[in-house]
PDB file of C-alpha atoms and ligand atoms in Angstrom:
ATOM      1  CA  MET A  29      12.671   1.606  21.059  1.00 41.00           C
ATOM      2  CA  THR A  30       9.400   2.416  22.877  1.00 44.00           C
ATOM      3  CA  ASN A  31       8.475   5.474  24.795  1.00 46.00           C
ATOM      4  CA  ASN A  32       5.520   4.056  26.537  1.00 47.00           C
ATOM      5  CA  VAL A  33       5.468   5.645  29.969  1.00 45.00           C
ATOM      6  CA  THR A  34       3.845   2.468  31.435  1.00 47.00           C
ATOM      7  CA  GLU A  35       7.213   0.755  30.847  1.00 50.00           C
ATOM      8  CA  LEU A  36       9.286   3.390  32.585  1.00 49.00           C
ATOM      9  CA  PRO A  37      10.177   2.988  36.264  1.00 45.00           C
ATOM     10  CA  GLY A  38       8.712   5.307  38.855  1.00 50.00           C
ATOM     11  CA  ARG A  39       5.648   6.395  36.901  1.00 55.00           C
ATOM     12  CA  ASP A  40       2.262   6.251  38.533  1.00 66.00           C
ATOM     13  CA  ASP A  41      -1.341   6.367  37.447  1.00 72.00           C
ATOM     14  CA  TYR A  42      -1.279  10.152  37.539  1.00 75.00           C
ATOM     15  CA  ASP A  43       1.438  10.221  34.869  1.00 88.00           C
ATOM     16  CA  LEU A  44      -0.441   7.749  32.698  1.00 89.00           C
ATOM     17  CA  GLU A  45      -3.576   9.811  32.944  1.00 90.00           C
ATOM     18  CA  ARG A  46      -1.692  12.951  31.906  1.00 91.00           C
ATOM     19  CA  ALA A  47       0.022  11.142  29.026  1.00 92.00           C
ATOM     20  CA  GLN A  48      -3.400   9.860  27.847  1.00 94.00           C
ATOM     21  CA  ALA A  49      -4.859  13.354  28.100  1.00 94.00           C
ATOM     22  CA  TYR A  50      -1.994  14.782  26.102  1.00 94.00           C
ATOM     23  CA  PHE A  51      -2.404  12.174  23.384  1.00 96.00           C
ATOM     24  CA  ASP A  52      -6.191  12.747  23.353  1.00 96.00           C
ATOM     25  CA  ARG A  53      -5.585  16.466  22.888  1.00 96.00           C
ATOM     26  CA  LEU A  54      -3.139  15.860  20.035  1.00 96.00           C
ATOM     27  CA  ILE A  55      -5.779  13.805  18.255  1.00 97.00           C
ATOM     28  CA  ALA A  56      -8.647  16.260  19.029  1.00 97.00           C
ATOM     29  CA  ASP A  57      -6.527  19.160  17.683  1.00 96.00           C
ATOM     30  CA  ASP A  58      -5.688  17.105  14.493  1.00 96.00           C
ATOM     31  CA  SER A  59      -2.051  17.380  15.421  1.00 96.00           C
ATOM     32  CA  ARG A  60       0.716  14.882  14.905  1.00 96.00           C
ATOM     33  CA  VAL A  61       1.910  12.165  17.206  1.00 97.00           C
ATOM     34  CA  GLU A  62       5.698  11.693  17.020  1.00 97.00           C
ATOM     35  CA  PRO A  63       7.827   8.699  17.899  1.00 96.00           C
ATOM     36  CA  ALA A  64       8.978  10.130  21.298  1.00 94.00           C
ATOM     37  CA  ASP A  65       5.355  10.876  22.375  1.00 94.00           C
ATOM     38  CA  TRP A  66       3.432   8.498  24.661  1.00 95.00           C
ATOM     39  CA  MET A  67       0.731   6.639  22.776  1.00 96.00           C
ATOM     40  CA  PRO A  68      -1.797   3.924  23.764  1.00 96.00           C
ATOM     41  CA  ASP A  69      -0.591   0.431  23.100  1.00 96.00           C
ATOM     42  CA  ALA A  70      -3.512  -0.228  20.746  1.00 96.00           C
ATOM     43  CA  TYR A  71      -2.599   2.816  18.616  1.00 97.00           C
ATOM     44  CA  ARG A  72       1.004   1.642  18.328  1.00 97.00           C
ATOM     45  CA  LYS A  73      -0.094  -1.912  17.546  1.00 97.00           C
ATOM     46  CA  THR A  74      -2.636  -0.832  14.907  1.00 96.00           C
ATOM     47  CA  LEU A  75      -0.161   1.474  13.209  1.00 97.00           C
ATOM     48  CA  THR A  76       2.656  -1.026  13.227  1.00 97.00           C
ATOM     49  CA  ARG A  77       0.438  -3.582  11.547  1.00 96.00           C
ATOM     50  CA  GLN A  78      -0.890  -1.166   8.960  1.00 96.00           C
ATOM     51  CA  MET A  79       2.531   0.343   8.145  1.00 98.00           C
ATOM     52  CA  ALA A  80       4.192  -3.094   7.985  1.00 98.00           C
ATOM     53  CA  GLN A  81       1.389  -4.461   5.738  1.00 97.00           C
ATOM     54  CA  HIS A  82       1.818  -1.363   3.564  1.00 97.00           C
ATOM     55  CA  ALA A  83       5.574  -1.853   3.336  1.00 98.00           C
ATOM     56  CA  HIS A  84       5.183  -5.567   2.512  1.00 98.00           C
ATOM     57  CA  SER A  85       2.699  -4.645  -0.290  1.00 97.00           C
ATOM     58  CA  GLU A  86       5.234  -2.272  -1.825  1.00 98.00           C
ATOM     59  CA  ILE A  87       7.945  -4.971  -1.763  1.00 97.00           C
ATOM     60  CA  ILE A  88       5.782  -7.893  -2.945  1.00 97.00           C
ATOM     61  CA  GLY A  89       4.175  -5.566  -5.521  1.00 97.00           C
ATOM     62  CA  MET A  90       7.497  -5.270  -7.275  1.00 97.00           C
ATOM     63  CA  GLN A  91       7.350  -8.856  -8.431  1.00 97.00           C
ATOM     64  CA  PRO A  92       4.541  -8.898 -11.085  1.00 96.00           C
ATOM     65  CA  GLU A  93       6.082  -5.853 -12.751  1.00 97.00           C
ATOM     66  CA  ALA A  94       9.767  -6.752 -12.364  1.00 96.00           C
ATOM     67  CA  ASN A  95       8.923  -9.898 -14.237  1.00 93.00           C
ATOM     68  CA  TRP A  96       8.112  -7.788 -17.314  1.00 97.00           C
ATOM     69  CA  ILE A  97      11.200  -5.580 -17.371  1.00 97.00           C
ATOM     70  CA  THR A  98      13.145  -7.847 -19.677  1.00 96.00           C
ATOM     71  CA  ARG A  99      10.108  -8.220 -21.980  1.00 96.00           C
ATOM     72  CA  ALA A 100       9.106  -4.546 -22.238  1.00 97.00           C
ATOM     73  CA  PRO A 101       8.390  -3.735 -25.904  1.00 96.00           C
ATOM     74  CA  SER A 102      10.910  -0.910 -26.234  1.00 97.00           C
ATOM     75  CA  LEU A 103      13.907   0.619 -24.488  1.00 97.00           C
ATOM     76  CA  LYS A 104      11.776   3.569 -23.341  1.00 96.00           C
ATOM     77  CA  ARG A 105       9.189   1.273 -21.803  1.00 97.00           C
ATOM     78  CA  LYS A 106      11.906  -0.758 -20.167  1.00 97.00           C
ATOM     79  CA  ALA A 107      13.544   2.341 -18.645  1.00 97.00           C
ATOM     80  CA  ILE A 108      10.136   3.620 -17.380  1.00 97.00           C
ATOM     81  CA  LEU A 109       9.193   0.262 -15.879  1.00 97.00           C
ATOM     82  CA  THR A 110      12.583  -0.138 -14.210  1.00 98.00           C
ATOM     83  CA  ALA A 111      12.228   3.319 -12.620  1.00 97.00           C
ATOM     84  CA  LYS A 112       8.733   2.471 -11.427  1.00 98.00           C
ATOM     85  CA  VAL A 113       9.782  -0.811  -9.796  1.00 98.00           C
ATOM     86  CA  GLN A 114      12.716   0.980  -8.131  1.00 97.00           C
ATOM     87  CA  ASP A 115      10.225   3.554  -6.784  1.00 97.00           C
ATOM     88  CA  GLU A 116       8.223   0.740  -5.196  1.00 97.00           C
ATOM     89  CA  ALA A 117      11.365  -0.623  -3.478  1.00 97.00           C
ATOM     90  CA  GLY A 118      11.951   2.901  -2.140  1.00 97.00           C
ATOM     91  CA  HIS A 119       8.345   3.052  -0.831  1.00 97.00           C
ATOM     92  CA  GLY A 120       8.885  -0.184   1.008  1.00 97.00           C
ATOM     93  CA  LEU A 121      12.068   1.205   2.621  1.00 96.00           C
ATOM     94  CA  TYR A 122      10.564   4.439   3.719  1.00 94.00           C
ATOM     95  CA  LEU A 123       7.612   2.535   5.182  1.00 97.00           C
ATOM     96  CA  TYR A 124       9.800  -0.026   7.056  1.00 98.00           C
ATOM     97  CA  SER A 125      11.868   2.855   8.483  1.00 97.00           C
ATOM     98  CA  ALA A 126       8.687   4.715   9.518  1.00 97.00           C
ATOM     99  CA  ALA A 127       7.265   1.536  11.124  1.00 97.00           C
ATOM    100  CA  GLU A 128      10.525   0.918  12.987  1.00 98.00           C
ATOM    101  CA  THR A 129      10.009   4.227  14.853  1.00 98.00           C
ATOM    102  CA  LEU A 130       7.186   2.460  16.666  1.00 98.00           C
ATOM    103  CA  GLY A 131       9.600  -0.115  18.102  1.00 97.00           C
ATOM    104  CA  THR A 132       9.426  -3.195  15.887  1.00 97.00           C
ATOM    105  CA  PRO A 133      12.761  -3.848  14.120  1.00 97.00           C
ATOM    106  CA  ARG A 134      12.774  -4.426  10.342  1.00 95.00           C
ATOM    107  CA  ASP A 135      14.101  -7.989  10.610  1.00 94.00           C
ATOM    108  CA  VAL A 136      11.069  -8.918  12.726  1.00 97.00           C
ATOM    109  CA  MET A 137       8.743  -7.481  10.140  1.00 98.00           C
ATOM    110  CA  THR A 138      10.620  -9.267   7.328  1.00 97.00           C
ATOM    111  CA  GLU A 139      10.403 -12.533   9.256  1.00 96.00           C
ATOM    112  CA  GLN A 140       6.573 -12.063   9.634  1.00 97.00           C
ATOM    113  CA  LEU A 141       6.307 -11.540   5.887  1.00 97.00           C
ATOM    114  CA  ILE A 142       8.404 -14.531   4.710  1.00 96.00           C
ATOM    115  CA  SER A 143       6.921 -16.865   7.295  1.00 95.00           C
ATOM    116  CA  GLY A 144       3.499 -16.096   5.810  1.00 94.00           C
ATOM    117  CA  LYS A 145       2.229 -14.602   9.047  1.00 94.00           C
ATOM    118  CA  ALA A 146       1.872 -10.981   7.823  1.00 95.00           C
ATOM    119  CA  LYS A 147      -0.599  -9.852   5.242  1.00 93.00           C
ATOM    120  CA  TYR A 148      -0.096  -7.679   2.168  1.00 95.00           C
ATOM    121  CA  SER A 149      -2.376  -6.281  -0.509  1.00 95.00           C
ATOM    122  CA  SER A 150      -4.485  -9.059  -2.057  1.00 94.00           C
ATOM    123  CA  ILE A 151      -4.040  -7.652  -5.624  1.00 96.00           C
ATOM    124  CA  PHE A 152      -0.392  -8.848  -5.791  1.00 96.00           C
ATOM    125  CA  ASN A 153      -1.553 -12.427  -5.643  1.00 96.00           C
ATOM    126  CA  TYR A 154      -2.836 -12.172  -9.119  1.00 96.00           C
ATOM    127  CA  PRO A 155      -0.484 -12.955 -12.043  1.00 95.00           C
ATOM    128  CA  ALA A 156       0.532 -10.360 -14.696  1.00 96.00           C
ATOM    129  CA  ARG A 157      -0.023 -12.368 -17.862  1.00 95.00           C
ATOM    130  CA  TYR A 158       0.565  -9.982 -20.758  1.00 97.00           C
ATOM    131  CA  TRP A 159       2.300  -6.626 -21.423  1.00 98.00           C
ATOM    132  CA  ALA A 160      -1.068  -4.825 -21.194  1.00 98.00           C
ATOM    133  CA  ASP A 161      -1.166  -5.879 -17.511  1.00 98.00           C
ATOM    134  CA  MET A 162       1.571  -3.359 -16.876  1.00 98.00           C
ATOM    135  CA  GLY A 163      -0.854  -0.719 -18.160  1.00 98.00           C
ATOM    136  CA  ALA A 164      -3.750  -1.949 -16.087  1.00 98.00           C
ATOM    137  CA  ILE A 165      -1.590  -2.302 -12.968  1.00 98.00           C
ATOM    138  CA  GLY A 166      -0.317   1.189 -13.289  1.00 98.00           C
ATOM    139  CA  TRP A 167      -3.753   2.700 -14.063  1.00 98.00           C
ATOM    140  CA  LEU A 168      -5.912   0.666 -11.676  1.00 98.00           C
ATOM    141  CA  VAL A 169      -3.629  -0.624  -8.904  1.00 98.00           C
ATOM    142  CA  ASP A 170      -1.535   2.521  -8.546  1.00 97.00           C
ATOM    143  CA  GLY A 171      -4.687   4.572  -9.065  1.00 97.00           C
ATOM    144  CA  ALA A 172      -6.401   2.747  -6.210  1.00 97.00           C
ATOM    145  CA  ALA A 173      -3.251   3.189  -4.137  1.00 96.00           C
ATOM    146  CA  ILE A 174      -3.427   6.966  -4.702  1.00 96.00           C
ATOM    147  CA  CYS A 175      -7.066   7.150  -3.549  1.00 96.00           C
ATOM    148  CA  ASN A 176      -6.088   5.207  -0.413  1.00 95.00           C
ATOM    149  CA  GLN A 177      -2.862   7.020   0.298  1.00 96.00           C
ATOM    150  CA  VAL A 178      -3.602  10.709  -0.343  1.00 96.00           C
ATOM    151  CA  PRO A 179      -5.738  10.912   2.841  1.00 96.00           C
ATOM    152  CA  LEU A 180      -2.918   9.055   4.673  1.00 97.00           C
ATOM    153  CA  CYS A 181      -0.667  12.126   4.120  1.00 97.00           C
ATOM    154  CA  ARG A 182      -2.784  13.639   6.979  1.00 96.00           C
ATOM    155  CA  CYS A 183      -2.391  10.559   9.151  1.00 97.00           C
ATOM    156  CA  SER A 184      -1.963  11.477  12.841  1.00 98.00           C
ATOM    157  CA  TYR A 185       1.342   9.540  13.129  1.00 98.00           C
ATOM    158  CA  GLY A 186       4.035  11.978  11.836  1.00 97.00           C
ATOM    159  CA  PRO A 187       6.504   9.536  10.221  1.00 97.00           C
ATOM    160  CA  TYR A 188       3.728   7.733   8.310  1.00 97.00           C
ATOM    161  CA  GLY A 189       2.073  10.916   7.025  1.00 97.00           C
ATOM    162  CA  ARG A 190       5.378  12.421   5.952  1.00 96.00           C
ATOM    163  CA  ALA A 191       6.480   9.268   4.168  1.00 95.00           C
ATOM    164  CA  MET A 192       3.191   9.262   2.201  1.00 96.00           C
ATOM    165  CA  VAL A 193       3.683  12.723   0.812  1.00 94.00           C
ATOM    166  CA  ARG A 194       6.622  11.632  -1.345  1.00 91.00           C
ATOM    167  CA  ILE A 195       5.110   8.208  -2.069  1.00 96.00           C
ATOM    168  CA  CYS A 196       1.932   9.840  -3.417  1.00 95.00           C
ATOM    169  CA  LYS A 197       3.912  12.023  -5.809  1.00 94.00           C
ATOM    170  CA  GLU A 198       5.568   8.960  -7.229  1.00 96.00           C
ATOM    171  CA  GLU A 199       2.296   7.016  -7.391  1.00 95.00           C
ATOM    172  CA  SER A 200       0.775   9.632  -9.533  1.00 94.00           C
ATOM    173  CA  PHE A 201       3.617   9.164 -12.127  1.00 95.00           C
ATOM    174  CA  HIS A 202       2.931   5.396 -11.867  1.00 97.00           C
ATOM    175  CA  GLN A 203      -0.713   5.876 -12.650  1.00 97.00           C
ATOM    176  CA  ARG A 204      -0.032   8.131 -15.633  1.00 96.00           C
ATOM    177  CA  GLN A 205       2.525   5.622 -17.085  1.00 96.00           C
ATOM    178  CA  GLY A 206      -0.083   2.863 -16.801  1.00 98.00           C
ATOM    179  CA  TRP A 207      -2.771   4.945 -18.352  1.00 97.00           C
ATOM    180  CA  GLU A 208      -0.434   5.881 -21.234  1.00 97.00           C
ATOM    181  CA  ILE A 209       0.479   2.182 -21.870  1.00 98.00           C
ATOM    182  CA  LEU A 210      -3.275   1.426 -22.109  1.00 98.00           C
ATOM    183  CA  TYR A 211      -3.920   4.463 -24.319  1.00 98.00           C
ATOM    184  CA  SER A 212      -1.317   3.376 -26.806  1.00 98.00           C
ATOM    185  CA  LEU A 213      -2.645  -0.193 -26.886  1.00 98.00           C
ATOM    186  CA  SER A 214      -6.286   0.820 -27.096  1.00 98.00           C
ATOM    187  CA  HIS A 215      -5.424   3.073 -30.071  1.00 97.00           C
ATOM    188  CA  GLY A 216      -3.287   0.400 -31.676  1.00 98.00           C
ATOM    189  CA  THR A 217      -4.180  -2.751 -33.626  1.00 98.00           C
ATOM    190  CA  PRO A 218      -7.380  -4.683 -32.831  1.00 98.00           C
ATOM    191  CA  ALA A 219      -5.251  -7.307 -31.121  1.00 98.00           C
ATOM    192  CA  GLN A 220      -3.565  -4.665 -28.928  1.00 98.00           C
ATOM    193  CA  LYS A 221      -6.900  -3.126 -28.013  1.00 98.00           C
ATOM    194  CA  GLN A 222      -8.198  -6.580 -27.068  1.00 98.00           C
ATOM    195  CA  MET A 223      -5.167  -7.224 -24.924  1.00 98.00           C
ATOM    196  CA  ALA A 224      -5.757  -3.933 -23.028  1.00 98.00           C
ATOM    197  CA  GLN A 225      -9.479  -4.760 -22.581  1.00 98.00           C
ATOM    198  CA  ASP A 226      -8.605  -8.204 -21.282  1.00 98.00           C
ATOM    199  CA  ALA A 227      -6.138  -6.786 -18.680  1.00 98.00           C
ATOM    200  CA  VAL A 228      -8.770  -4.317 -17.405  1.00 98.00           C
ATOM    201  CA  ASP A 229     -11.354  -7.088 -17.319  1.00 98.00           C
ATOM    202  CA  ARG A 230      -9.126  -9.210 -15.025  1.00 97.00           C
ATOM    203  CA  LEU A 231      -7.774  -6.449 -12.770  1.00 97.00           C
ATOM    204  CA  TYR A 232     -10.841  -4.215 -12.300  1.00 98.00           C
ATOM    205  CA  ALA A 233     -12.537  -6.169  -9.480  1.00 97.00           C
ATOM    206  CA  PRO A 234      -9.358  -7.011  -7.549  1.00 97.00           C
ATOM    207  CA  ALA A 235      -8.390  -3.269  -7.786  1.00 97.00           C
ATOM    208  CA  LEU A 236     -11.723  -2.302  -6.180  1.00 98.00           C
ATOM    209  CA  GLN A 237     -11.069  -4.826  -3.468  1.00 97.00           C
ATOM    210  CA  MET A 238      -7.792  -3.082  -2.549  1.00 96.00           C
ATOM    211  CA  PHE A 239      -9.903  -0.706  -0.314  1.00 96.00           C
ATOM    212  CA  GLY A 240     -10.619  -3.665   1.982  1.00 95.00           C
ATOM    213  CA  PRO A 241     -13.910  -5.382   2.867  1.00 95.00           C
ATOM    214  CA  PRO A 242     -17.235  -3.489   2.981  1.00 95.00           C
ATOM    215  CA  ASP A 243     -17.585  -1.173   5.988  1.00 94.00           C
ATOM    216  CA  ASP A 244     -19.953  -3.540   7.822  1.00 93.00           C
ATOM    217  CA  GLN A 245     -17.267  -6.288   7.625  1.00 92.00           C
ATOM    218  CA  SER A 246     -14.379  -3.975   8.676  1.00 90.00           C
ATOM    219  CA  PRO A 247     -14.724  -3.748  12.484  1.00 84.00           C
ATOM    220  CA  ASN A 248     -11.431  -1.870  13.182  1.00 86.00           C
ATOM    221  CA  SER A 249     -12.092   0.914  10.649  1.00 90.00           C
ATOM    222  CA  GLN A 250     -14.022   3.186  13.050  1.00 91.00           C
ATOM    223  CA  GLN A 251     -11.242   3.131  15.631  1.00 94.00           C
ATOM    224  CA  SER A 252      -8.672   3.978  12.989  1.00 95.00           C
ATOM    225  CA  MET A 253     -10.856   6.919  11.931  1.00 94.00           C
ATOM    226  CA  ASP A 254     -11.285   8.074  15.542  1.00 96.00           C
ATOM    227  CA  TRP A 255      -7.445   8.139  15.810  1.00 97.00           C
ATOM    228  CA  ASN A 256      -7.098  10.115  12.550  1.00 97.00           C
ATOM    229  CA  ILE A 257      -5.168   7.319  10.990  1.00 97.00           C
ATOM    230  CA  LYS A 258      -7.868   6.716   8.361  1.00 95.00           C
ATOM    231  CA  ARG A 259      -9.873   9.666   7.121  1.00 95.00           C
ATOM    232  CA  PHE A 260     -12.466   7.859   5.009  1.00 95.00           C
ATOM    233  CA  SER A 261     -14.096   4.453   5.195  1.00 95.00           C
ATOM    234  CA  ASN A 262     -13.328   1.602   2.838  1.00 96.00           C
ATOM    235  CA  ASP A 263     -16.605   2.032   0.999  1.00 97.00           C
ATOM    236  CA  GLU A 264     -16.145   5.852   0.678  1.00 97.00           C
ATOM    237  CA  LEU A 265     -12.743   5.371  -0.830  1.00 97.00           C
ATOM    238  CA  ARG A 266     -13.965   2.676  -3.195  1.00 98.00           C
ATOM    239  CA  GLN A 267     -16.796   5.003  -4.401  1.00 98.00           C
ATOM    240  CA  ARG A 268     -14.279   7.789  -4.951  1.00 97.00           C
ATOM    241  CA  PHE A 269     -12.150   5.452  -7.000  1.00 98.00           C
ATOM    242  CA  VAL A 270     -14.991   4.269  -9.159  1.00 98.00           C
ATOM    243  CA  ASP A 271     -16.138   7.858  -9.771  1.00 98.00           C
ATOM    244  CA  MET A 272     -12.581   8.715 -10.883  1.00 97.00           C
ATOM    245  CA  ILE A 273     -11.983   5.807 -13.248  1.00 97.00           C
ATOM    246  CA  VAL A 274     -15.275   5.703 -15.163  1.00 98.00           C
ATOM    247  CA  PRO A 275     -14.506   8.853 -17.211  1.00 97.00           C
ATOM    248  CA  GLN A 276     -10.851   7.762 -17.557  1.00 97.00           C
ATOM    249  CA  ALA A 277     -12.029   4.402 -19.008  1.00 98.00           C
ATOM    250  CA  GLU A 278     -14.201   6.319 -21.509  1.00 97.00           C
ATOM    251  CA  ALA A 279     -11.179   8.396 -22.570  1.00 97.00           C
ATOM    252  CA  LEU A 280      -9.254   5.153 -23.056  1.00 97.00           C
ATOM    253  CA  GLY A 281     -12.048   3.668 -25.195  1.00 97.00           C
ATOM    254  CA  LEU A 282     -12.247   0.666 -22.853  1.00 98.00           C
ATOM    255  CA  THR A 283     -15.135  -0.681 -20.900  1.00 98.00           C
ATOM    256  CA  LEU A 284     -15.193  -1.622 -17.205  1.00 98.00           C
ATOM    257  CA  PRO A 285     -16.471  -5.190 -16.682  1.00 98.00           C
ATOM    258  CA  ASP A 286     -19.539  -4.424 -14.518  1.00 97.00           C
ATOM    259  CA  PRO A 287     -23.048  -4.501 -16.033  1.00 97.00           C
ATOM    260  CA  ASP A 288     -24.407  -2.711 -12.921  1.00 97.00           C
ATOM    261  CA  LEU A 289     -22.142   0.317 -13.362  1.00 97.00           C
ATOM    262  CA  LYS A 290     -24.319   3.394 -14.029  1.00 97.00           C
ATOM    263  CA  TRP A 291     -24.570   7.048 -13.016  1.00 98.00           C
ATOM    264  CA  ASN A 292     -26.945   7.670 -10.159  1.00 98.00           C
ATOM    265  CA  GLU A 293     -28.256  11.186 -10.493  1.00 97.00           C
ATOM    266  CA  GLU A 294     -29.758  11.288  -7.023  1.00 97.00           C
ATOM    267  CA  ARG A 295     -26.569  10.218  -5.251  1.00 97.00           C
ATOM    268  CA  GLY A 296     -24.262  12.081  -7.563  1.00 98.00           C
ATOM    269  CA  HIS A 297     -22.071   8.914  -7.841  1.00 98.00           C
ATOM    270  CA  TYR A 298     -21.779   5.846  -9.962  1.00 98.00           C
ATOM    271  CA  ASP A 299     -23.561   2.756  -8.717  1.00 98.00           C
ATOM    272  CA  PHE A 300     -21.587  -0.475  -9.165  1.00 98.00           C
ATOM    273  CA  GLY A 301     -22.145  -4.146  -8.705  1.00 97.00           C
ATOM    274  CA  GLU A 302     -21.391  -6.383  -5.696  1.00 96.00           C
ATOM    275  CA  LEU A 303     -17.862  -7.735  -5.601  1.00 97.00           C
ATOM    276  CA  ASP A 304     -16.938 -11.419  -4.886  1.00 96.00           C
ATOM    277  CA  TRP A 305     -15.946 -11.099  -1.231  1.00 97.00           C
ATOM    278  CA  ASP A 306     -15.566 -14.920  -0.873  1.00 96.00           C
ATOM    279  CA  GLU A 307     -12.757 -14.724  -3.435  1.00 96.00           C
ATOM    280  CA  PHE A 308     -11.197 -11.755  -1.669  1.00 95.00           C
ATOM    281  CA  PHE A 309     -11.064 -13.524   1.736  1.00 94.00           C
ATOM    282  CA  ALA A 310      -9.740 -16.692   0.114  1.00 95.00           C
ATOM    283  CA  VAL A 311      -6.903 -14.723  -1.462  1.00 95.00           C
ATOM    284  CA  ILE A 312      -6.141 -12.953   1.748  1.00 91.00           C
ATOM    285  CA  LYS A 313      -5.920 -16.348   3.496  1.00 91.00           C
ATOM    286  CA  GLY A 314      -3.245 -17.430   1.017  1.00 91.00           C
ATOM    287  CA  HIS A 315      -5.331 -19.190  -1.705  1.00 93.00           C
ATOM    288  CA  GLY A 316      -4.918 -16.692  -4.560  1.00 94.00           C
ATOM    289  CA  PRO A 317      -3.378 -17.748  -7.879  1.00 94.00           C
ATOM    290  CA  ALA A 318       0.053 -16.414  -6.987  1.00 95.00           C
ATOM    291  CA  ASN A 319       0.372 -16.318  -3.176  1.00 95.00           C
ATOM    292  CA  ALA A 320       2.784 -19.259  -2.922  1.00 95.00           C
ATOM    293  CA  GLN A 321       4.963 -17.998  -5.824  1.00 96.00           C
ATOM    294  CA  ARG A 322       5.161 -14.437  -4.384  1.00 97.00           C
ATOM    295  CA  LEU A 323       6.317 -15.683  -0.916  1.00 96.00           C
ATOM    296  CA  GLU A 324       8.708 -18.239  -2.339  1.00 97.00           C
ATOM    297  CA  ARG A 325      10.312 -15.535  -4.464  1.00 97.00           C
ATOM    298  CA  ARG A 326      10.562 -13.178  -1.466  1.00 97.00           C
ATOM    299  CA  ARG A 327      12.200 -15.855   0.703  1.00 97.00           C
ATOM    300  CA  GLU A 328      14.737 -16.650  -2.076  1.00 97.00           C
ATOM    301  CA  ALA A 329      15.576 -12.936  -2.469  1.00 96.00           C
ATOM    302  CA  HIS A 330      15.993 -12.612   1.316  1.00 96.00           C
ATOM    303  CA  GLU A 331      18.367 -15.568   1.464  1.00 97.00           C
ATOM    304  CA  GLN A 332      20.321 -14.338  -1.495  1.00 97.00           C
ATOM    305  CA  GLY A 333      20.666 -10.950   0.101  1.00 95.00           C
ATOM    306  CA  ALA A 334      22.128 -12.327   3.367  1.00 96.00           C
ATOM    307  CA  TRP A 335      25.712 -11.475   2.330  1.00 97.00           C
ATOM    308  CA  VAL A 336      24.723  -7.851   1.671  1.00 96.00           C
ATOM    309  CA  ARG A 337      23.262  -7.509   5.206  1.00 94.00           C
ATOM    310  CA  GLU A 338      26.352  -9.138   6.730  1.00 96.00           C
ATOM    311  CA  ALA A 339      28.656  -6.870   4.744  1.00 97.00           C
ATOM    312  CA  ALA A 340      26.686  -3.793   5.729  1.00 96.00           C
ATOM    313  CA  ALA A 341      26.749  -4.796   9.391  1.00 95.00           C
ATOM    314  CA  ALA A 342      30.542  -5.459   9.295  1.00 97.00           C
ATOM    315  CA  TYR A 343      31.063  -2.065   7.598  1.00 97.00           C
ATOM    316  CA  ALA A 344      28.942  -0.295  10.273  1.00 96.00           C
ATOM    317  CA  VAL A 345      31.088  -1.908  13.059  1.00 97.00           C
ATOM    318  CA  LYS A 346      34.275  -0.780  11.315  1.00 96.00           C
ATOM    319  CA  GLN A 347      32.975   2.755  10.917  1.00 96.00           C
ATOM    320  CA  ALA A 348      31.884   2.904  14.545  1.00 96.00           C
ATOM    321  CA  GLU A 349      35.348   1.661  15.664  1.00 95.00           C
ATOM    322  CA  ARG A 350      37.051   4.281  13.513  1.00 95.00           C
ATOM    323  CA  ALA A 351      34.783   7.010  14.875  1.00 94.00           C
ATOM    324  CA  SER A 352      35.502   6.025  18.480  1.00 93.00           C
ATOM    325  CA  ARG A 353      39.279   5.996  17.779  1.00 93.00           C
ATOM    326  CA  VAL A 354      39.040   9.490  16.374  1.00 90.00           C
ATOM    327  CA  ALA A 355      36.944  10.693  19.293  1.00 84.00           C
TER     328      ALA A 355
HETATM  329 FE1  LIG B  15       4.191   2.330  -4.190  1.00 52.19          FE
HETATM  330 FE1  LIG B  16       3.232   2.572  -7.400  1.00 52.19          FE
END
């Protein structure tokens, strides 16, 4: 489904110019672009890639946590973690649906993911080793996701912005549940506090890298900002996140593993140390500790779900036949 006037018969350059002018005005007015509106191919392509990557991240991101559902330390923790992992599946589904309105079918996006062609958030290629990791993932990873996603509620593409509103509400529950797990552990036995600190030590830097490479190594960011897809640069969002979590870490009684972290009176922000970008790019390219395992598991789940897709398709055909008979 594309509504690109360049693909419609009988349109001339005049129509294209008018369509472009209408699109430019929507963006200048900070209005919304909807699926039926004409949009430049590059805008469609950029959004499709970003929304599909976002959907893939939600779906792959279920794995490190789902792995802990059976080992949650109490029935209450198990119920909360199950609800959280189900929320992430829901986020993936909203986002695939929103991305499909740009013309790429979901099975194509799925194929790109399981073939290893599509990217997803680098953080999910790190293993979740201990129960405290569920706390650190909720607090840091969902916390970084909120910083990233709240501005996306105002994204110029309507279906993406609207999907983000509900997703952000659920992400804030995720962050609180993670913070609460860490709070219980950091106020528990010395061994529990140590487990919480260890989880934060391992996940802090990868969480900061969730905002993407530094601005000077992120060449497409400016275009996304000009199109009102992104509202803040990677470095601005990363700074916002650091400023948010420093007081939260103090309240937890845990330290953040960065000797360069200190308040800068002049800037009114926390300064923080350089991140290991070589590691980040290696993980993105598929060389993180859990990349192979994550994709393997996703492929397996996709194969095992084939009968559900076939049954749903057969049911849809049956319903359509019944509806046409009634009509
Ligand atoms: Fe999510
Ligand atoms: Fe989440």
